[in-house]
Amino acid sequence: MDYVNAFWVGGLICVLVQILMEKTKMMPGRIMVLLVVTGAVISAIGWYEPFQEFAGAGASVPLLGFGNILMKGVKEAIREQGFLGLFAGGFKAGAVGCSAALIFGYLASLIFKPKMRK
């Protein structure tokens, strides 16, 4: 049942994003920011953990999950460092994911020899 829940929740998130892209004039970058902020807000009010328990990877893989990770890092850093943790926590929590994306993107560019568009 875990796979089914992950599939339909992740699919529903994708459908909602596709509807936003098709029916509004929002640019993809703004939609991505909306998803990250939504994940952070849901995490801040304490609803993300039960949502992730139910949906598994359907909730943790999309950009909502990145917002959750950022908010978790901020909460932890505020507990440890006080007010300054507000600024450092998101960077510390999101660093591994961003670094992995950069490294794997670079490796893919070496393997597949991308060409510049004209």
Coordinates of C-alpha atoms in Angstrom, one line a residue:
M1 CA 0.0 0.0 0.0
D2 CA 3.0 2.3 0.6
Y3 CA 3.8 2.3 -3.1
V4 CA 0.2 3.0 -4.1
N5 CA 0.0 6.0 -1.7
A6 CA 3.4 7.4 -2.9
F7 CA 2.2 7.0 -6.5
W8 CA -1.1 8.8 -6.2
V9 CA 0.1 11.5 -3.9
G10 CA 3.1 12.3 -6.1
G11 CA 0.9 12.1 -9.2
L12 CA -1.6 14.5 -7.6
I13 CA 1.1 17.0 -6.9
C14 CA 2.3 16.7 -10.5
V15 CA -1.2 17.1 -11.8
L16 CA -1.8 20.3 -9.7
V17 CA 1.5 21.8 -10.9
Q18 CA 0.6 20.9 -14.5
I19 CA -2.8 22.6 -14.1
L20 CA -1.0 25.7 -12.7
M21 CA 1.3 25.8 -15.7
E22 CA -1.5 25.3 -18.2
K23 CA -4.3 27.5 -16.7
T24 CA -2.3 30.4 -15.3
K25 CA 0.4 32.7 -16.5
M26 CA 2.8 31.6 -13.8
M27 CA 6.3 30.9 -14.9
P28 CA 7.8 27.5 -14.0
G29 CA 10.3 29.2 -11.6
R30 CA 7.5 30.8 -9.7
I31 CA 5.7 27.5 -9.4
M32 CA 8.8 25.9 -8.1
V33 CA 9.2 28.6 -5.5
L34 CA 5.5 28.1 -4.6
L35 CA 6.1 24.4 -4.0
V36 CA 9.2 24.9 -1.8
V37 CA 7.4 27.6 0.3
T38 CA 4.3 25.5 0.6
G39 CA 6.4 22.6 1.9
A40 CA 8.2 24.9 4.4
V41 CA 4.9 26.3 5.6
I42 CA 3.3 22.8 6.0
S43 CA 6.4 21.8 7.9
A44 CA 6.3 24.8 10.1
I45 CA 2.8 24.1 11.2
G46 CA 3.6 20.5 11.9
W47 CA 1.5 18.8 9.2
Y48 CA 4.4 17.6 7.0
E49 CA 5.5 14.7 9.1
P50 CA 2.1 12.9 9.1
F51 CA 1.7 13.7 5.4
Q52 CA 5.1 12.1 4.7
E53 CA 4.3 9.1 6.9
F54 CA 1.2 8.5 4.7
A55 CA 2.7 9.3 1.3
G56 CA 6.3 8.3 1.7
A57 CA 8.4 9.2 -1.4
G58 CA 5.3 10.8 -3.0
A59 CA 5.7 13.6 -0.5
S60 CA 9.5 13.6 0.1
V61 CA 10.7 13.6 -3.5
P62 CA 8.9 16.6 -5.0
L63 CA 9.9 20.2 -4.2
L64 CA 7.5 20.1 -1.2
G65 CA 10.1 17.8 0.4
F66 CA 12.9 20.3 -0.2
G67 CA 10.9 23.0 1.6
N68 CA 10.4 20.5 4.5
I69 CA 14.1 19.8 4.7
L70 CA 14.9 23.6 4.7
M71 CA 12.4 24.2 7.5
K72 CA 13.7 21.3 9.6
G73 CA 17.2 22.7 9.2
V74 CA 16.1 26.2 10.3
K75 CA 14.2 24.8 13.3
E76 CA 17.2 22.8 14.4
A77 CA 19.7 25.6 13.9
I78 CA 17.4 28.1 15.9
R79 CA 17.3 25.6 18.7
E80 CA 21.2 25.3 18.7
Q81 CA 22.3 28.8 17.7
G82 CA 19.4 31.1 18.5
F83 CA 18.4 33.9 16.1
L84 CA 21.5 33.4 13.9
G85 CA 20.3 29.8 13.2
L86 CA 17.5 31.4 11.2
F87 CA 20.0 32.3 8.5
A88 CA 22.3 29.3 8.7
G89 CA 19.9 26.4 9.1
G90 CA 18.5 26.3 5.6
F91 CA 21.9 26.4 4.0
K92 CA 23.2 23.6 6.2
A93 CA 20.2 21.4 5.6
G94 CA 20.0 21.9 1.9
A95 CA 23.7 21.8 1.1
V96 CA 23.9 18.0 0.5
G97 CA 21.1 18.0 -2.0
C98 CA 22.3 21.0 -3.9
S99 CA 25.9 19.7 -4.0
A100 CA 24.7 16.3 -5.3
A101 CA 22.7 18.0 -8.0
L102 CA 25.7 20.1 -9.1
I103 CA 28.1 17.1 -9.0
F104 CA 25.8 14.7 -10.9
G105 CA 24.9 17.4 -13.4
Y106 CA 28.5 18.0 -14.1
L107 CA 29.2 14.3 -14.4
A108 CA 26.3 13.9 -16.8
S109 CA 27.6 16.8 -18.9
L110 CA 31.0 15.0 -19.2
I111 CA 29.3 11.7 -20.3
F112 CA 26.7 13.1 -22.7
K113 CA 28.6 16.0 -24.3
P114 CA 25.9 18.7 -24.3
K115 CA 25.8 21.2 -27.1
M116 CA 24.9 24.9 -26.8
R117 CA 21.6 25.9 -28.3
K118 CA 21.7 28.6 -31.0

